Coordinates of C-alpha atoms in Angstrom, one line a residue:
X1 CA 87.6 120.2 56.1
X2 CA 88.1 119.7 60.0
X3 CA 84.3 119.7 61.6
X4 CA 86.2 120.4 64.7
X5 CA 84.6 123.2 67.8
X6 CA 85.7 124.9 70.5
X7 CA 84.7 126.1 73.9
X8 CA 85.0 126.8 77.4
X9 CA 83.1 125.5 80.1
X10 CA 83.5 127.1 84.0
X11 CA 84.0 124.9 87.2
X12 CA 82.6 125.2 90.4
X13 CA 85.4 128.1 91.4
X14 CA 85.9 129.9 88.4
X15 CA 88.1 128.1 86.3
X16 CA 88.1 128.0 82.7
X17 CA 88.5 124.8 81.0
X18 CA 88.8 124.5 77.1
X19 CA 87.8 121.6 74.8
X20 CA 87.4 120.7 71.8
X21 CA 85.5 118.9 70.2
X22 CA 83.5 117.4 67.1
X23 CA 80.0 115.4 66.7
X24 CA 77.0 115.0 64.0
X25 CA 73.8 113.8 64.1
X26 CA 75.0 110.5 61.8
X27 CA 77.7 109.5 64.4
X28 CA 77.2 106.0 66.3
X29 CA 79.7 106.4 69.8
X30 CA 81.8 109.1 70.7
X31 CA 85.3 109.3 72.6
X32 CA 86.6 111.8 75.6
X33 CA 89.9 112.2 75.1
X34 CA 92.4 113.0 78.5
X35 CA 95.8 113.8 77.4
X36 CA 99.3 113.8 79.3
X37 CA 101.0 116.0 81.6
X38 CA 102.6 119.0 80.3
X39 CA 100.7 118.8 76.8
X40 CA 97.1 119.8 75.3
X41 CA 94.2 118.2 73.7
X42 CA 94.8 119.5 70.5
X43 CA 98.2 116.5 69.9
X44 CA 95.9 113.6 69.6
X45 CA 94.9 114.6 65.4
X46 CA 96.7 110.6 64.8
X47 CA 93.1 109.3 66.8
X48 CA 90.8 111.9 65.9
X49 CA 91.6 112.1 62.3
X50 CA 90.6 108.5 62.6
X51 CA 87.3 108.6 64.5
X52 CA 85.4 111.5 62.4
X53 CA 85.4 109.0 58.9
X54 CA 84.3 106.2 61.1
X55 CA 81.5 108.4 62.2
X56 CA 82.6 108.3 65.9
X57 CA 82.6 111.9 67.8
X58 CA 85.5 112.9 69.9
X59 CA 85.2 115.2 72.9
X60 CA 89.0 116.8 74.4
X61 CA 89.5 119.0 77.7
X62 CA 93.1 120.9 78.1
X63 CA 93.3 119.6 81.7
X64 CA 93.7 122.6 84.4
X65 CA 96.8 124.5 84.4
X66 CA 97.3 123.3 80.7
X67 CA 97.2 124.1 77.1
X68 CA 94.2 126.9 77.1
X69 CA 92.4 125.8 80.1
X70 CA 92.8 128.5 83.4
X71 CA 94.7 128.1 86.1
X72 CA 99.0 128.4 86.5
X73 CA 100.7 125.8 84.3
X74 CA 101.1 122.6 85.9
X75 CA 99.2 123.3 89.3
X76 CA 96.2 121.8 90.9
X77 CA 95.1 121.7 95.1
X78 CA 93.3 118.4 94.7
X79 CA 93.0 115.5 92.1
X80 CA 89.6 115.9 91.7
X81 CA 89.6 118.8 90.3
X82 CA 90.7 116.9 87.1
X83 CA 87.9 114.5 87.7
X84 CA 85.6 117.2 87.8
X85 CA 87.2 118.5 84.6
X86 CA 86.6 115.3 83.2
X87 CA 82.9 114.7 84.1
X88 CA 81.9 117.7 82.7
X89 CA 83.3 116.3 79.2
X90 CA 82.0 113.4 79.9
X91 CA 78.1 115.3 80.5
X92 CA 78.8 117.6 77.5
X93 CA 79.6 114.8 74.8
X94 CA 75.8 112.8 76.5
X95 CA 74.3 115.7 75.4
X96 CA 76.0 116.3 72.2
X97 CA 75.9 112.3 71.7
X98 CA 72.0 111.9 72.6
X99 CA 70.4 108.7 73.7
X100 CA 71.7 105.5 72.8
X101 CA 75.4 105.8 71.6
X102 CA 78.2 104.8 73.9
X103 CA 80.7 106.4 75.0
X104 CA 84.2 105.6 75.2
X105 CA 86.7 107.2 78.1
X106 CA 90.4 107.4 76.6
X107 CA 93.4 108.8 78.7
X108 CA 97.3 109.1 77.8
X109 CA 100.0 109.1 80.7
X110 CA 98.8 111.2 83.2
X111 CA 95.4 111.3 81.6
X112 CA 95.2 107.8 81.7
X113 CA 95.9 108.4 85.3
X114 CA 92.8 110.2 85.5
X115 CA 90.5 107.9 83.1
X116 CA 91.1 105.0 85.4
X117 CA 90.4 106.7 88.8
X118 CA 87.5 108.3 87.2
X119 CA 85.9 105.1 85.6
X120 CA 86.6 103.9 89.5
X121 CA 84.2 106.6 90.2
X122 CA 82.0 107.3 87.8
X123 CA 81.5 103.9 86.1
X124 CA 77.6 104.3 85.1
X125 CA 78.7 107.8 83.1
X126 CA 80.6 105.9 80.6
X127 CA 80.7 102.5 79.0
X128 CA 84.5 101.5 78.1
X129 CA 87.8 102.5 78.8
X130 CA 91.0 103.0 77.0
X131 CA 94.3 103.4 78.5
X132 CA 97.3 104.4 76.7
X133 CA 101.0 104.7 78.5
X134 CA 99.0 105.5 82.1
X135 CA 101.0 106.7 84.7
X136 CA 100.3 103.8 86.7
X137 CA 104.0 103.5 87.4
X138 CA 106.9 105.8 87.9
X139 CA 109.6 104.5 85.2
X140 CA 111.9 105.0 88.4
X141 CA 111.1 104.9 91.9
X142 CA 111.1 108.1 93.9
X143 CA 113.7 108.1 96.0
X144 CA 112.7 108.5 99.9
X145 CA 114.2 111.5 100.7
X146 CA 112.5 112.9 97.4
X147 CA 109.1 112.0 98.5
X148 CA 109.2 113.3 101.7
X149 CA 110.6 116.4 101.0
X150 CA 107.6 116.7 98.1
X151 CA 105.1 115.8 100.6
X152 CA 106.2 118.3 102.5
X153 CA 106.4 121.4 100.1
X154 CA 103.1 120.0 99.1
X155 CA 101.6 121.0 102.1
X156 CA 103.2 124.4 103.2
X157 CA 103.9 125.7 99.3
X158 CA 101.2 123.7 97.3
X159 CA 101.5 126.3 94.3
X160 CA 105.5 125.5 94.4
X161 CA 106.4 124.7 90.7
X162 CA 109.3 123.4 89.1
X163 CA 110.4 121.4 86.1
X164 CA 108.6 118.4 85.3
X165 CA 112.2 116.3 84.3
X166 CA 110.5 114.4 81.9
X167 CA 113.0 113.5 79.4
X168 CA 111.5 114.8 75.9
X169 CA 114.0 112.1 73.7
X170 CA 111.6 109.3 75.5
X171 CA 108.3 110.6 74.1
X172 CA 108.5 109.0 70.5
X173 CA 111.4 107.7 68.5
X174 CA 110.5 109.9 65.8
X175 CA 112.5 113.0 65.8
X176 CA 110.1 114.9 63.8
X177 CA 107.6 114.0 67.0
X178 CA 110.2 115.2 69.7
X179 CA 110.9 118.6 67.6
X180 CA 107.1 119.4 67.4
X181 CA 106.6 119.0 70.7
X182 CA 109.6 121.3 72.1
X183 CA 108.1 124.0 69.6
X184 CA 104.7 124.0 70.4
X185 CA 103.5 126.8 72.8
X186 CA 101.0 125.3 74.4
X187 CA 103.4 122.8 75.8
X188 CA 104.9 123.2 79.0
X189 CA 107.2 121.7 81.7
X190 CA 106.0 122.5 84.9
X191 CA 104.3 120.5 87.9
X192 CA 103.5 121.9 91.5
X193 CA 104.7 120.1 94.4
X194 CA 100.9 119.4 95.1
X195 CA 100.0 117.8 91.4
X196 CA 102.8 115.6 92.1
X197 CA 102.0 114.5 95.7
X198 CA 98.1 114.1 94.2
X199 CA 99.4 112.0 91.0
X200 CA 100.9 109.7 93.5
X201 CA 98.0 109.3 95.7
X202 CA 96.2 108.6 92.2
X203 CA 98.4 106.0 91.7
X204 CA 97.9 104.4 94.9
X205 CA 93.9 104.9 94.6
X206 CA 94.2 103.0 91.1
X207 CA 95.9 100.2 91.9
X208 CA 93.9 99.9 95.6
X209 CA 90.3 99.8 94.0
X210 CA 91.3 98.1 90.7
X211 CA 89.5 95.4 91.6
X212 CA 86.1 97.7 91.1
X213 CA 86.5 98.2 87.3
X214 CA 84.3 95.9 85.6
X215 CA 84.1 97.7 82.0
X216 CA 84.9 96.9 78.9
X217 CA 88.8 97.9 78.9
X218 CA 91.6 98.2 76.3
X219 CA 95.4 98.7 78.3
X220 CA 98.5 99.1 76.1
X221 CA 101.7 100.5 76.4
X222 CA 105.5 100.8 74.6
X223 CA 107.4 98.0 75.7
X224 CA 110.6 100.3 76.0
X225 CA 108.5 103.2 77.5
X226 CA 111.0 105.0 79.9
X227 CA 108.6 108.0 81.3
X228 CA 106.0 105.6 82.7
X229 CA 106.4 101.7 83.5
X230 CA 104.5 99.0 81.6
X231 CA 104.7 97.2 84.7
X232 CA 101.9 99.6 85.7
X233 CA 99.5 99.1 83.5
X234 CA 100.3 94.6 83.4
X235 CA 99.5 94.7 87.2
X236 CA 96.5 97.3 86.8
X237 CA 95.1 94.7 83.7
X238 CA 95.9 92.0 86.2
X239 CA 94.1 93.2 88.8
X240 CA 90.7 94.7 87.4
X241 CA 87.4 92.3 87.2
X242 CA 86.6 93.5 83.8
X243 CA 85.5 90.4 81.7
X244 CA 86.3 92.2 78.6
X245 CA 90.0 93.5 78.8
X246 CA 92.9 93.4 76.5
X247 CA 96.2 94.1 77.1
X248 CA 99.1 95.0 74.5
X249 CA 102.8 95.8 74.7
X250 CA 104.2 96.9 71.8
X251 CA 108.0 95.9 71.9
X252 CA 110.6 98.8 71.5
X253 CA 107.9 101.7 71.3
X254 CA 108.8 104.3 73.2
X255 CA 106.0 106.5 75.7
X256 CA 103.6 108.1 73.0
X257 CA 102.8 105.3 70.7
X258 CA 100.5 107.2 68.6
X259 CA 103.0 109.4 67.6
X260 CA 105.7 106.4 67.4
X261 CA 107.7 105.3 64.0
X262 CA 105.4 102.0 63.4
X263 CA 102.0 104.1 64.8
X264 CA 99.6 102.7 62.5
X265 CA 99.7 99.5 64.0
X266 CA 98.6 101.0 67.1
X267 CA 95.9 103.0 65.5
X268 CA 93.9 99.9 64.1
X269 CA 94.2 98.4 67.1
X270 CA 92.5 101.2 69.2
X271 CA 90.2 101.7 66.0
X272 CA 89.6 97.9 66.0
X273 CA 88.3 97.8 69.4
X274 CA 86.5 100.9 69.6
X275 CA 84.5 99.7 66.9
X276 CA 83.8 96.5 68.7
X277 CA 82.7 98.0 72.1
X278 CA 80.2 100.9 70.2

């Protein structure tokens, strides 16, 4: 029987965000999970089916404008207003954790996105820092006339939404995986003209202060991953000062490696390391 919780918590102007979440007095570490763009918290059960027999808690937000959280799907103003989504998880699942245990930050695509530029900012709140698939790097480069024309609607029609183009057949080469995800309702397609302008200034703000990161970090990513670039995440690994930091490619996964025909690889990895680092 799932030991798994819900709530809500309320930012500074008025937004609801959702998590989920399960702990117990007899677990050692616990793990914040960030998930992708367009998706919820509630498609990581591959990880956190993992973690609650190992006795590690796991803490999960539906980013703004996603999956239960408040807000219009897909639509932020300003990039920290995932951060600040994020650091309240990260202060809920202290207190939940108590004293003592570590804590382990874990993003996927665009949440990875946000666990690195958080860990830039917030280092002392957690103490590793797992990225899977991070949207480090556009599979494709956007093309000049694009970005301008974004930048601009970004800053006359910020709310502006429109379809995300991710292409679903690049999530997993599991069918079953690809299927699931086009019928679950809490999915959705849509990104604002400012979310994408502040993904790409994350990006840049990443790779800029990379150098900063000195925690314990696990990087990996599906060698034929054609939503976000491996290249991102090797130059990220290259570039951060962490001492203790592993990279891994898997050859000929696609983008969502936990959900990818050969996943259980994967899995003990990210269970191998966690339980080195708590």
């Amino acid at each position: 029987m799932s030991d798994e919780m819900t709530g809500k918590f309320e930012e500074a102007d008025g937004a609801e965000i959702f998590y989920r979440y399960a702990v117990s007095k007899d677990d050692k570490a616990g793990v914040v999970i960030c998930h992708g763009l367009g998706e919820h918290s509630g498609r990581y059960t591959n990880l956190t089916d993992l973690l609650r027999p190992a006795h590690i808690a796991y803490f999960a937000m539906d980013h703004r404008g996603h999956g239960r959280s408040s807000g219009r799907k897909g639509r932020i103003l300003r990039f920290e207003q995932l951060l600040s989504g994020v650091r309240q998880t990260v202060d809920f699942a202290r207190a939940q954790l108590g004293e003592g245990k570590k804590l382990i930050l874990f993003g996927h695509s665009m949440g990875g996105l946000i666990a690195a530029n958080y860990a830039l900012r917030f280092p002392e709140s957690i103490d590793g820092l797992i990225l899977s698939g991070a949207a480090l790097k556009l599979a494709a480069p956007v093309p000049a006339v694009k970005g301008a024309a974004g930048k601009l609607l970004s800053s006359i029609m910020p709310g502006l939404a429109m379809g995300n183009e991710l292409d679903v057949n690049g999530l997993s080469r599991d069918r079953a995986v690809v299927e699931a995800y086009l019928a679950d309702p809490l999915v959705h397609d849509r990104i604002s003209t400012r979310l994408f302008t502040e993904l790409l200034n994350g990006m840049d703000s990443a790779h800029t202060r990379a150098k900063a990161l000195t925690l314990p970090t696990l990087i990996f990513h599906g060698g034929a991953d054609i939503l976000t670039h491996p290249e991102g995440s090797k130059e990220f690994f290259d570039a951060i000062s962490s001492e203790d930091k592993t990279l891994k490619i898997y050859d000929g996964y696609f983008h969502e490696t936990l959900n990818e025909l050969g996943k259980e690889a994967v899995l003990d990895d990210v269970m191998a390391w966690i339980n080195a680092h708590i």
